[in-house]
C-alpha cells in the first residue's frame, strides 16, 4: 500500500500546545505529516514566516515523519503538488465547525482527491488559540501553559510590550 501523506496547514502565529498535540497525533496515524505554514496571510502576522517555522522546528522538528514548510497560494494546489491525501485539522468547539466545514468543502471542490480529517482537540486545549496567546503575552501574562516550553521565552519576549 502507498504511504499516506497528510497536511496540517495553519498560520501558526505562534504555534500553541493545541497545534502540537494535533500534529503529534497525526504523526502517529499517518506515514508522513507536512506542517504547512501559510506565508501570505490576509491579516498581518505578529511573527515572520521564518520565526513561525523556526518555532515549529524547535518544538517538533525531531519527529521523523514530520516536515515543516512554508506555503503560499491555494492549499488544494499545494496538497496536490505534494501528493497529500488529506488535510488534518483540529476542531476545538462548535464555533470552529462552520468555518472549518466551509474550508473543507472548498478544498474538496478545488481538488476532489483531497479529503479533510478533523481531530477533536484535547479537552485541556479546547480554549486555546494563537490570538489568545498574543493577547495574554502582550499584557504581560504568563503563557507557559499555552506554548511549548522550548519557545516560551522567545515568544514572550517578542510579544510583551
Ligand atoms: O491557522 P489558520 O489561520 O486557521 O489556517 C488557515 C489556513 C492556512 C488553513 C487557510 O487560510 C488556508 O488554507 N489558506 C490558503 C489559501 C486557500 O487555500 N484558501 C482557500 C481554502 S479555504
GROMACS .gro file of N, CA and C and ligand atoms in nm:
model
  505
    1UNK      N    1   0.084  -0.120   0.000
    1UNK     CA    2   0.000   0.000   0.000
    1UNK      C    3   0.088   0.125   0.000
    2UNK      N    4   0.044   0.230  -0.074
    2UNK     CA    5   0.121   0.354  -0.078
    2UNK      C    6   0.124   0.421   0.059
    3UNK      N    7   0.233   0.493   0.084
    3UNK     CA    8   0.242   0.569   0.209
    3UNK      C    9   0.139   0.682   0.206
    4UNK      N   10   0.078   0.709   0.319
    4UNK     CA   11  -0.021   0.817   0.325
    4UNK      C   12   0.040   0.944   0.381
    5UNK      N   13   0.040   1.047   0.294
    5UNK     CA   14   0.090   1.178   0.336
    5UNK      C   15  -0.029   1.269   0.361
    6UNK      N   16  -0.024   1.343   0.471
    6UNK     CA   17  -0.131   1.439   0.502
    6UNK      C   18  -0.067   1.576   0.529
    7UNK      N   19  -0.153   1.678   0.526
    7UNK     CA   20  -0.106   1.815   0.550
    7UNK      C   21  -0.177   1.874   0.671
    8UNK      N   22  -0.100   1.931   0.762
    8UNK     CA   23  -0.158   2.011   0.872
    8UNK      C   24  -0.128   2.157   0.840
    9UNK      N   25  -0.223   2.232   0.783
    9UNK     CA   26  -0.195   2.370   0.746
    9UNK      C   27  -0.235   2.467   0.857
   10UNK      N   28  -0.174   2.584   0.855
   10UNK     CA   29  -0.215   2.686   0.952
   10UNK      C   30  -0.129   2.809   0.944
   11UNK      N   31  -0.167   2.910   1.021
   11UNK     CA   32  -0.085   3.030   1.027
   11UNK      C   33   0.022   3.014   1.136
   12UNK      N   34  -0.010   2.941   1.240
   12UNK     CA   35   0.086   2.913   1.348
   12UNK      C   36   0.154   3.042   1.395
   13UNK      N   37   0.072   3.139   1.434
   13UNK     CA   38   0.122   3.273   1.465
   13UNK      C   39   0.096   3.311   1.611
   14UNK      N   40   0.157   3.248   1.710
   14UNK     CA   41   0.257   3.142   1.702
   14UNK      C   42   0.191   3.004   1.724
   15UNK      N   43   0.275   2.898   1.709
   15UNK     CA   44   0.227   2.763   1.737
   15UNK      C   45   0.190   2.753   1.886
   16UNK      N   46   0.082   2.679   1.914
   16UNK     CA   47   0.039   2.660   2.054
   16UNK      C   48   0.051   2.511   2.091
   17UNK      N   49   0.030   2.482   2.218
   17UNK     CA   50   0.031   2.341   2.261
   17UNK      C   51  -0.083   2.263   2.197
   18UNK      N   52  -0.191   2.334   2.162
   18UNK     CA   53  -0.303   2.268   2.093
   18UNK      C   54  -0.261   2.220   1.954
   19UNK      N   55  -0.188   2.306   1.881
   19UNK     CA   56  -0.138   2.265   1.748
   19UNK      C   57  -0.044   2.146   1.762
   20UNK      N   58   0.047   2.155   1.859
   20UNK     CA   59   0.147   2.048   1.877
   20UNK      C   60   0.078   1.914   1.902
   21UNK      N   61  -0.027   1.917   1.985
   21UNK     CA   62  -0.100   1.794   2.017
   21UNK      C   63  -0.160   1.733   1.889
   22UNK      N   64  -0.219   1.817   1.805
   22UNK     CA   65  -0.280   1.766   1.680
   22UNK      C   66  -0.171   1.708   1.588
   23UNK      N   67  -0.060   1.778   1.574
   23UNK     CA   68   0.047   1.731   1.484
   23UNK      C   69   0.105   1.598   1.535
   24UNK      N   70   0.128   1.589   1.666
   24UNK     CA   71   0.183   1.464   1.721
   24UNK      C   72   0.087   1.348   1.700
   25UNK      N   73  -0.042   1.373   1.719
   25UNK     CA   74  -0.140   1.265   1.699
   25UNK      C   75  -0.148   1.227   1.551
   26UNK      N   76  -0.141   1.326   1.461
   26UNK     CA   77  -0.145   1.297   1.317
   26UNK      C   78  -0.022   1.214   1.278
   27UNK      N   79   0.092   1.246   1.338
   27UNK     CA   80   0.216   1.175   1.304
   27UNK      C   81   0.211   1.028   1.345
   28UNK      N   82   0.126   0.997   1.444
   28UNK     CA   83   0.110   0.856   1.484
   28UNK      C   84   0.012   0.784   1.392
   29UNK      N   85  -0.078   0.860   1.330
   29UNK     CA   86  -0.183   0.798   1.248
   29UNK      C   87  -0.143   0.781   1.102
   30UNK      N   88  -0.056   0.871   1.052
   30UNK     CA   89  -0.024   0.872   0.909
   30UNK      C   90   0.127   0.854   0.887
   31UNK      N   91   0.163   0.814   0.764
   31UNK     CA   92   0.304   0.788   0.736
   31UNK      C   93   0.386   0.916   0.736
   32UNK      N   94   0.330   1.021   0.677
   32UNK     CA   95   0.404   1.146   0.671
   32UNK      C   96   0.311   1.265   0.694
   33UNK      N   97   0.356   1.361   0.774
   33UNK     CA   98   0.277   1.481   0.801
   33UNK      C   99   0.357   1.604   0.756
   34UNK      N  100   0.297   1.679   0.663
   34UNK     CA  101   0.359   1.806   0.621
   34UNK      C  102   0.290   1.917   0.699
   35UNK      N  103   0.366   1.986   0.783
   35UNK     CA  104   0.310   2.101   0.854
   35UNK      C  105   0.335   2.221   0.764
   36UNK      N  106   0.227   2.275   0.705
   36UNK     CA  107   0.239   2.379   0.603
   36UNK      C  108   0.198   2.514   0.663
   37UNK      N  109   0.297   2.602   0.672
   37UNK     CA  110   0.276   2.733   0.737
   37UNK      C  111   0.244   2.836   0.629
   38UNK      N  112   0.128   2.901   0.644
   38UNK     CA  113   0.084   2.996   0.542
   38UNK      C  114   0.173   3.120   0.539
   39UNK      N  115   0.232   3.147   0.422
   39UNK     CA  116   0.326   3.259   0.409
   39UNK      C  117   0.250   3.391   0.399
   40UNK      N  118   0.160   3.401   0.302
   40UNK     CA  119   0.092   3.529   0.277
   40UNK      C  120  -0.043   3.534   0.346
   41UNK      N  121  -0.042   3.575   0.470
   41UNK     CA  122  -0.169   3.580   0.542
   41UNK      C  123  -0.243   3.707   0.508
   42UNK      N  124  -0.379   3.699   0.509
   42UNK     CA  125  -0.456   3.818   0.474
   42UNK      C  126  -0.439   3.926   0.581
   43UNK      N  127  -0.433   3.882   0.708
   43UNK     CA  128  -0.403   3.983   0.810
   43UNK      C  129  -0.255   3.973   0.848
   44UNK      N  130  -0.198   4.087   0.883
   44UNK     CA  131  -0.055   4.094   0.913
   44UNK      C  132  -0.019   4.003   1.032
   45UNK      N  133   0.070   3.905   1.012
   45UNK     CA  134   0.105   3.819   1.125
   45UNK      C  135   0.193   3.892   1.227
   46UNK      N  136   0.194   3.844   1.350
   46UNK     CA  137   0.282   3.903   1.453
   46UNK      C  138   0.425   3.853   1.436
   47UNK      N  139   0.439   3.731   1.382
   47UNK     CA  140   0.571   3.671   1.364
   47UNK      C  141   0.597   3.650   1.215
   48UNK      N  142   0.723   3.665   1.173
   48UNK     CA  143   0.758   3.644   1.032
   48UNK      C  144   0.744   3.495   0.999
   49UNK      N  145   0.744   3.465   0.872
   49UNK     CA  146   0.734   3.324   0.831
   49UNK      C  147   0.855   3.245   0.886
   50UNK      N  148   0.973   3.307   0.886
   50UNK     CA  149   1.092   3.238   0.938
   50UNK      C  150   1.078   3.209   1.088
   51UNK      N  151   1.024   3.305   1.161
   51UNK     CA  152   1.005   3.283   1.305
   51UNK      C  153   0.903   3.173   1.330
   52UNK      N  154   0.791   3.177   1.256
   52UNK     CA  155   0.687   3.077   1.278
   52UNK      C  156   0.737   2.935   1.246
   53UNK      N  157   0.816   2.926   1.138
   53UNK     CA  158   0.872   2.795   1.102
   53UNK      C  159   0.976   2.752   1.207
   54UNK      N  160   1.057   2.846   1.249
   54UNK     CA  161   1.162   2.814   1.347
   54UNK      C  162   1.102   2.767   1.481
   55UNK      N  163   0.992   2.829   1.525
   55UNK     CA  164   0.926   2.784   1.650
   55UNK      C  165   0.880   2.639   1.634
   56UNK      N  166   0.820   2.609   1.519
   56UNK     CA  167   0.771   2.473   1.496
   56UNK      C  168   0.886   2.373   1.492
   57UNK      N  169   0.996   2.413   1.426
   57UNK     CA  170   1.110   2.321   1.416
   57UNK      C  171   1.170   2.295   1.554
   58UNK      N  172   1.177   2.400   1.636
   58UNK     CA  173   1.231   2.381   1.772
   58UNK      C  174   1.140   2.289   1.852
   59UNK      N  175   1.010   2.306   1.835
   59UNK     CA  176   0.914   2.230   1.918
   59UNK      C  177   0.895   2.085   1.871
   60UNK      N  178   0.891   2.062   1.740
   60UNK     CA  179   0.857   1.926   1.692
   60UNK      C  180   0.946   1.879   1.577
   61UNK      N  181   1.058   1.951   1.556
   61UNK     CA  182   1.147   1.916   1.446
   61UNK      C  183   1.210   1.779   1.459
   62UNK      N  184   1.201   1.720   1.578
   62UNK     CA  185   1.266   1.589   1.600
   62UNK      C  186   1.175   1.471   1.565
   63UNK      N  187   1.053   1.497   1.521
   63UNK     CA  188   0.966   1.383   1.483
   63UNK      C  189   0.999   1.345   1.339
   64UNK      N  190   1.043   1.220   1.322
   64UNK     CA  191   1.097   1.175   1.193
   64UNK      C  192   1.003   1.194   1.074
   65UNK      N  193   0.874   1.167   1.094
   65UNK     CA  194   0.782   1.173   0.979
   65UNK      C  195   0.709   1.307   0.967
   66UNK      N  196   0.764   1.411   1.031
   66UNK     CA  197   0.704   1.544   1.020
   66UNK      C  198   0.799   1.637   0.946
   67UNK      N  199   0.744   1.704   0.842
   67UNK     CA  200   0.822   1.804   0.767
   67UNK      C  201   0.755   1.940   0.787
   68UNK      N  202   0.835   2.042   0.811
   68UNK     CA  203   0.777   2.175   0.835
   68UNK      C  204   0.819   2.268   0.721
   69UNK      N  205   0.720   2.324   0.651
   69UNK     CA  206   0.749   2.408   0.534
   69UNK      C  207   0.656   2.529   0.529
   70UNK      N  208   0.699   2.631   0.454
   70UNK     CA  209   0.611   2.744   0.427
   70UNK      C  210   0.538   2.716   0.296
   71UNK      N  211   0.415   2.768   0.283
   71UNK     CA  212   0.347   2.755   0.153
   71UNK      C  213   0.269   2.882   0.126
   72UNK      N  214   0.253   2.910  -0.005
   72UNK     CA  215   0.168   3.023  -0.042
   72UNK      C  216   0.075   2.975  -0.153
   73UNK      N  217  -0.028   3.051  -0.181
   73UNK     CA  218  -0.125   3.009  -0.282
   73UNK      C  219  -0.230   2.921  -0.221
   74UNK      N  220  -0.296   2.842  -0.305
   74UNK     CA  221  -0.408   2.759  -0.259
   74UNK      C  222  -0.359   2.631  -0.193
   75UNK      N  223  -0.418   2.601  -0.081
   75UNK     CA  224  -0.384   2.476  -0.011
   75UNK      C  225  -0.416   2.355  -0.098
   76UNK      N  226  -0.528   2.362  -0.171
   76UNK     CA  227  -0.570   2.249  -0.256
   76UNK      C  228  -0.462   2.219  -0.361
   77UNK      N  229  -0.399   2.323  -0.416
   77UNK     CA  230  -0.294   2.305  -0.517
   77UNK      C  231  -0.167   2.250  -0.452
   78UNK      N  232  -0.134   2.307  -0.334
   78UNK     CA  233  -0.011   2.263  -0.267
   78UNK      C  234  -0.022   2.115  -0.226
   79UNK      N  235  -0.141   2.077  -0.180
   79UNK     CA  236  -0.162   1.937  -0.139
   79UNK      C  237  -0.142   1.843  -0.259
   80UNK      N  238  -0.194   1.886  -0.375
   80UNK     CA  239  -0.180   1.805  -0.496
   80UNK      C  240  -0.032   1.792  -0.533
   81UNK      N  241   0.037   1.906  -0.531
   81UNK     CA  242   0.180   1.910  -0.567
   81UNK      C  243   0.262   1.815  -0.477
   82UNK      N  244   0.221   1.807  -0.348
   82UNK     CA  245   0.296   1.725  -0.253
   82UNK      C  246   0.242   1.582  -0.241
   83UNK      N  247   0.137   1.551  -0.316
   83UNK     CA  248   0.080   1.415  -0.312
   83UNK      C  249   0.011   1.383  -0.180
   84UNK      N  250  -0.044   1.486  -0.114
   84UNK     CA  251  -0.112   1.463   0.014
   84UNK      C  252  -0.255   1.417  -0.011
   85UNK      N  253  -0.297   1.318   0.068
   85UNK     CA  254  -0.433   1.262   0.051
   85UNK      C  255  -0.535   1.340   0.133
   86UNK      N  256  -0.490   1.399   0.242
   86UNK     CA  257  -0.587   1.466   0.329
   86UNK      C  258  -0.525   1.584   0.402
   87UNK      N  259  -0.615   1.675   0.441
   87UNK     CA  260  -0.580   1.786   0.529
   87UNK      C  261  -0.621   1.741   0.668
   88UNK      N  262  -0.535   1.760   0.767
   88UNK     CA  263  -0.573   1.727   0.905
   88UNK      C  264  -0.584   1.856   0.984
   89UNK      N  265  -0.700   1.875   1.050
   89UNK     CA  266  -0.721   1.996   1.130
   89UNK      C  267  -0.778   1.959   1.265
   90UNK      N  268  -0.746   2.041   1.363
   90UNK     CA  269  -0.804   2.021   1.496
   90UNK      C  270  -0.934   2.098   1.504
   91UNK      N  271  -1.031   2.040   1.573
   91UNK     CA  272  -1.158   2.110   1.598
   91UNK      C  273  -1.171   2.131   1.747
   92UNK      N  274  -1.180   2.257   1.786
   92UNK     CA  275  -1.189   2.285   1.930
   92UNK      C  276  -1.334   2.281   1.976
   93UNK      N  277  -1.414   2.368   1.923
   93UNK     CA  278  -1.552   2.376   1.972
   93UNK      C  279  -1.643   2.387   1.851
   94UNK      N  280  -1.772   2.387   1.877
   94UNK     CA  281  -1.868   2.401   1.768
   94UNK      C  282  -1.842   2.530   1.690
   95UNK      N  283  -1.790   2.631   1.758
   95UNK     CA  284  -1.764   2.759   1.692
   95UNK      C  285  -1.663   2.746   1.578
   96UNK      N  286  -1.574   2.647   1.584
   96UNK     CA  287  -1.478   2.624   1.475
   96UNK      C  288  -1.545   2.560   1.355
   97UNK      N  289  -1.656   2.490   1.383
   97UNK     CA  290  -1.708   2.396   1.284
   97UNK      C  291  -1.748   2.460   1.152
   98UNK      N  292  -1.823   2.570   1.160
   98UNK     CA  293  -1.878   2.628   1.038
   98UNK      C  294  -1.767   2.669   0.941
   99UNK      N  295  -1.668   2.739   0.993
   99UNK     CA  296  -1.558   2.786   0.909
   99UNK      C  297  -1.474   2.670   0.856
  100UNK      N  298  -1.447   2.574   0.943
  100UNK     CA  299  -1.367   2.458   0.900
  100UNK      C  300  -1.440   2.375   0.795
  101UNK      N  301  -1.572   2.362   0.813
  101UNK     CA  302  -1.655   2.287   0.719
  101UNK      C  303  -1.652   2.356   0.582
  102UNK      N  304  -1.662   2.488   0.585
  102UNK     CA  305  -1.658   2.567   0.462
  102UNK      C  306  -1.523   2.549   0.391
  103UNK      N  307  -1.415   2.554   0.468
  103UNK     CA  308  -1.282   2.537   0.407
  103UNK      C  309  -1.265   2.396   0.351
  104UNK      N  310  -1.314   2.296   0.426
  104UNK     CA  311  -1.300   2.157   0.382
  104UNK      C  312  -1.375   2.135   0.250
  105UNK      N  313  -1.497   2.190   0.240
  105UNK     CA  314  -1.576   2.171   0.117
  105UNK      C  315  -1.516   2.249   0.000
  106UNK      N  316  -1.461   2.367   0.029
  106UNK     CA  317  -1.397   2.446  -0.077
  106UNK      C  318  -1.274   2.371  -0.130
  107UNK      N  319  -1.195   2.318  -0.038
  107UNK     CA  320  -1.075   2.244  -0.080
  107UNK      C  321  -1.111   2.120  -0.161
  108UNK      N  322  -1.220   2.054  -0.121
  108UNK     CA  323  -1.264   1.933  -0.192
  108UNK      C  324  -1.311   1.967  -0.333
  109UNK      N  325  -1.376   2.083  -0.345
  109UNK     CA  326  -1.424   2.126  -0.478
  109UNK      C  327  -1.304   2.158  -0.568
  110UNK      N  328  -1.204   2.224  -0.509
  110UNK     CA  329  -1.085   2.264  -0.587
  110UNK      C  330  -0.997   2.144  -0.621
  111UNK      N  331  -0.994   2.047  -0.530
  111UNK     CA  332  -0.912   1.927  -0.550
  111UNK      C  333  -0.993   1.807  -0.500
  112UNK      N  334  -1.072   1.744  -0.588
  112UNK     CA  335  -1.164   1.637  -0.545
  112UNK      C  336  -1.094   1.518  -0.479
  113UNK      N  337  -0.963   1.509  -0.498
  113UNK     CA  338  -0.889   1.398  -0.435
  113UNK      C  339  -0.859   1.426  -0.289
  114UNK      N  340  -0.882   1.551  -0.247
  114UNK     CA  341  -0.836   1.593  -0.114
  114UNK      C  342  -0.948   1.589  -0.010
  115UNK      N  343  -0.931   1.502   0.089
  115UNK     CA  344  -1.028   1.497   0.199
  115UNK      C  345  -0.976   1.577   0.318
  116UNK      N  346  -1.067   1.606   0.411
  116UNK     CA  347  -1.025   1.672   0.535
  116UNK      C  348  -1.061   1.582   0.652
  117UNK      N  349  -0.964   1.562   0.741
  117UNK     CA  350  -0.984   1.479   0.860
  117UNK      C  351  -0.980   1.572   0.981
  118UNK      N  352  -1.084   1.570   1.063
  118UNK     CA  353  -1.085   1.654   1.183
  118UNK      C  354  -1.051   1.571   1.306
  119UNK      N  355  -0.957   1.617   1.383
  119UNK     CA  356  -0.927   1.553   1.512
  119UNK      C  357  -0.985   1.642   1.621
  120UNK      N  358  -1.054   1.582   1.717
  120UNK     CA  359  -1.108   1.665   1.824
  120UNK      C  360  -0.993   1.712   1.912
  121UNK      N  361  -0.998   1.838   1.945
  121UNK     CA  362  -0.895   1.895   2.030
  121UNK      C  363  -0.895   1.825   2.166
  122UNK      N  364  -0.779   1.809   2.225
  122UNK     CA  365  -0.771   1.758   2.361
  122UNK      C  366  -0.847   1.855   2.452
  123UNK      N  367  -0.919   1.801   2.549
  123UNK     CA  368  -1.006   1.890   2.631
  123UNK      C  369  -0.927   2.001   2.699
  124UNK      N  370  -0.799   1.975   2.733
  124UNK     CA  371  -0.723   2.080   2.802
  124UNK      C  372  -0.683   2.196   2.709
  125UNK      N  373  -0.701   2.176   2.577
  125UNK     CA  374  -0.664   2.282   2.483
  125UNK      C  375  -0.786   2.340   2.409
  126UNK      N  376  -0.906   2.305   2.455
  126UNK     CA  377  -1.028   2.349   2.387
  126UNK      C  378  -1.037   2.501   2.373
  127UNK      N  379  -0.983   2.571   2.468
  127UNK     CA  380  -0.999   2.717   2.474
  127UNK      C  381  -0.882   2.791   2.408
  128UNK      N  382  -0.780   2.717   2.370
  128UNK     CA  383  -0.652   2.778   2.333
  128UNK      C  384  -0.649   2.826   2.188
  129UNK      N  385  -0.596   2.947   2.166
  129UNK     CA  386  -0.577   2.996   2.029
  129UNK      C  387  -0.455   3.085   2.025
  130UNK      N  388  -0.397   3.101   1.905
  130UNK     CA  389  -0.279   3.188   1.890
  130UNK      C  390  -0.315   3.330   1.929
  131UNK      N  391  -0.436   3.375   1.894
  131UNK     CA  392  -0.472   3.514   1.928
  131UNK      C  393  -0.479   3.535   2.079
  132UNK      N  394  -0.526   3.432   2.151
  132UNK     CA  395  -0.532   3.444   2.297
  132UNK      C  396  -0.391   3.452   2.355
  133UNK      N  397  -0.300   3.370   2.300
  133UNK     CA  398  -0.160   3.372   2.347
  133UNK      C  399  -0.102   3.512   2.327
  134UNK      N  400  -0.130   3.571   2.210
  134UNK     CA  401  -0.074   3.704   2.180
  134UNK      C  402  -0.130   3.809   2.275
  135UNK      N  403  -0.260   3.799   2.300
  135UNK     CA  404  -0.321   3.898   2.388
  135UNK      C  405  -0.265   3.887   2.530
  136UNK      N  406  -0.256   3.764   2.581
  136UNK     CA  407  -0.207   3.745   2.719
  136UNK      C  408  -0.063   3.794   2.731
  137UNK      N  409   0.023   3.754   2.636
  137UNK     CA  410   0.166   3.792   2.644
  137UNK      C  411   0.183   3.943   2.630
  138UNK      N  412   0.107   4.004   2.541
  138UNK     CA  413   0.124   4.148   2.520
  138UNK      C  414   0.082   4.227   2.644
  139UNK      N  415   0.002   4.164   2.731
  139UNK     CA  416  -0.039   4.231   2.855
  139UNK      C  417   0.043   4.182   2.974
  140UNK      N  418   0.153   4.111   2.943
  140UNK     CA  419   0.246   4.069   3.049
  140UNK      C  420   0.203   3.943   3.123
  141UNK      N  421   0.105   3.871   3.069
  141UNK     CA  422   0.057   3.749   3.137
  141UNK      C  423   0.146   3.628   3.108
  142UNK      N  424   0.125   3.524   3.188
  142UNK     CA  425   0.204   3.402   3.179
  142UNK      C  426   0.150   3.312   3.066
  143UNK      N  427   0.236   3.282   2.968
  143UNK     CA  428   0.189   3.197   2.856
  143UNK      C  429   0.251   3.057   2.862
  144UNK      N  430   0.312   3.024   2.978
  144UNK     CA  431   0.383   2.896   2.984
  144UNK      C  432   0.290   2.775   2.971
  145UNK      N  433   0.162   2.791   2.998
  145UNK     CA  434   0.071   2.678   2.980
  145UNK      C  435   0.014   2.670   2.839
  146UNK      N  436   0.051   2.765   2.755
  146UNK     CA  437  -0.011   2.775   2.623
  146UNK      C  438   0.081   2.740   2.506
  147UNK      N  439   0.211   2.762   2.524
  147UNK     CA  440   0.306   2.735   2.414
  147UNK      C  441   0.414   2.638   2.463
  148UNK      N  442   0.481   2.564   2.373
  148UNK     CA  443   0.584   2.470   2.417
  148UNK      C  444   0.693   2.539   2.499
  149UNK      N  445   0.741   2.470   2.603
  149UNK     CA  446   0.839   2.527   2.696
  149UNK      C  447   0.964   2.578   2.623
  150UNK      N  448   1.006   2.507   2.518
  150UNK     CA  449   1.131   2.542   2.450
  150UNK      C  450   1.123   2.674   2.372
  151UNK      N  451   1.004   2.726   2.346
  151UNK     CA  452   0.993   2.853   2.273
  151UNK      C  453   0.924   2.962   2.355
  152UNK      N  454   0.884   2.923   2.475
  152UNK     CA  455   0.805   3.012   2.559
  152UNK      C  456   0.871   3.149   2.579
  153UNK      N  457   1.002   3.148   2.616
  153UNK     CA  458   1.072   3.275   2.644
  153UNK      C  459   1.081   3.363   2.520
  154UNK      N  460   1.115   3.300   2.406
  154UNK     CA  461   1.128   3.375   2.280
  154UNK      C  462   0.996   3.441   2.239
  155UNK      N  463   0.889   3.361   2.249
  155UNK     CA  464   0.757   3.413   2.211
  155UNK      C  465   0.718   3.528   2.303
  156UNK      N  466   0.740   3.507   2.432
  156UNK     CA  467   0.701   3.608   2.531
  156UNK      C  468   0.777   3.739   2.509
  157UNK      N  469   0.909   3.727   2.490
  157UNK     CA  470   0.993   3.847   2.472
  157UNK      C  471   0.950   3.929   2.351
  158UNK      N  472   0.912   3.860   2.244
  158UNK     CA  473   0.872   3.930   2.122
  158UNK      C  474   0.736   4.000   2.137
  159UNK      N  475   0.651   3.941   2.222
  159UNK     CA  476   0.514   3.992   2.229
  159UNK      C  477   0.489   4.093   2.339
  160UNK      N  478   0.568   4.082   2.446
  160UNK     CA  479   0.539   4.171   2.560
  160UNK      C  480   0.572   4.316   2.523
  161UNK      N  481   0.496   4.408   2.572
  161UNK     CA  482   0.516   4.548   2.531
  161UNK      C  483   0.611   4.618   2.625
  162LIG     O1  484  -0.442   2.863   1.134
  162LIG     P1  485  -0.548   2.913   1.042
  162LIG     O2  486  -0.534   3.064   1.024
  162LIG     O3  487  -0.685   2.871   1.083
  162LIG     O4  488  -0.519   2.846   0.899
  162LIG     C1  489  -0.596   2.880   0.787
  162LIG     C2  490  -0.539   2.811   0.661
  162LIG     C3  491  -0.392   2.842   0.643
  162LIG     C4  492  -0.560   2.662   0.672
  162LIG     C5  493  -0.623   2.864   0.541
  162LIG     O5  494  -0.629   3.004   0.548
  162LIG     C6  495  -0.566   2.825   0.406
  162LIG     O6  496  -0.567   2.710   0.369
  162LIG     N1  497  -0.516   2.925   0.331
  162LIG     C7  498  -0.459   2.905   0.199
  162LIG     C8  499  -0.543   2.969   0.089
  162LIG     C9  500  -0.654   2.876   0.046
  162LIG     O7  501  -0.633   2.766   0.002
  162LIG     N2  502  -0.781   2.925   0.058
  162LIG    C10  503  -0.898   2.854   0.012
  162LIG    C11  504  -0.938   2.740   0.102
  162LIG     S1  505  -1.029   2.796   0.236
   0.00000   0.00000   0.00000
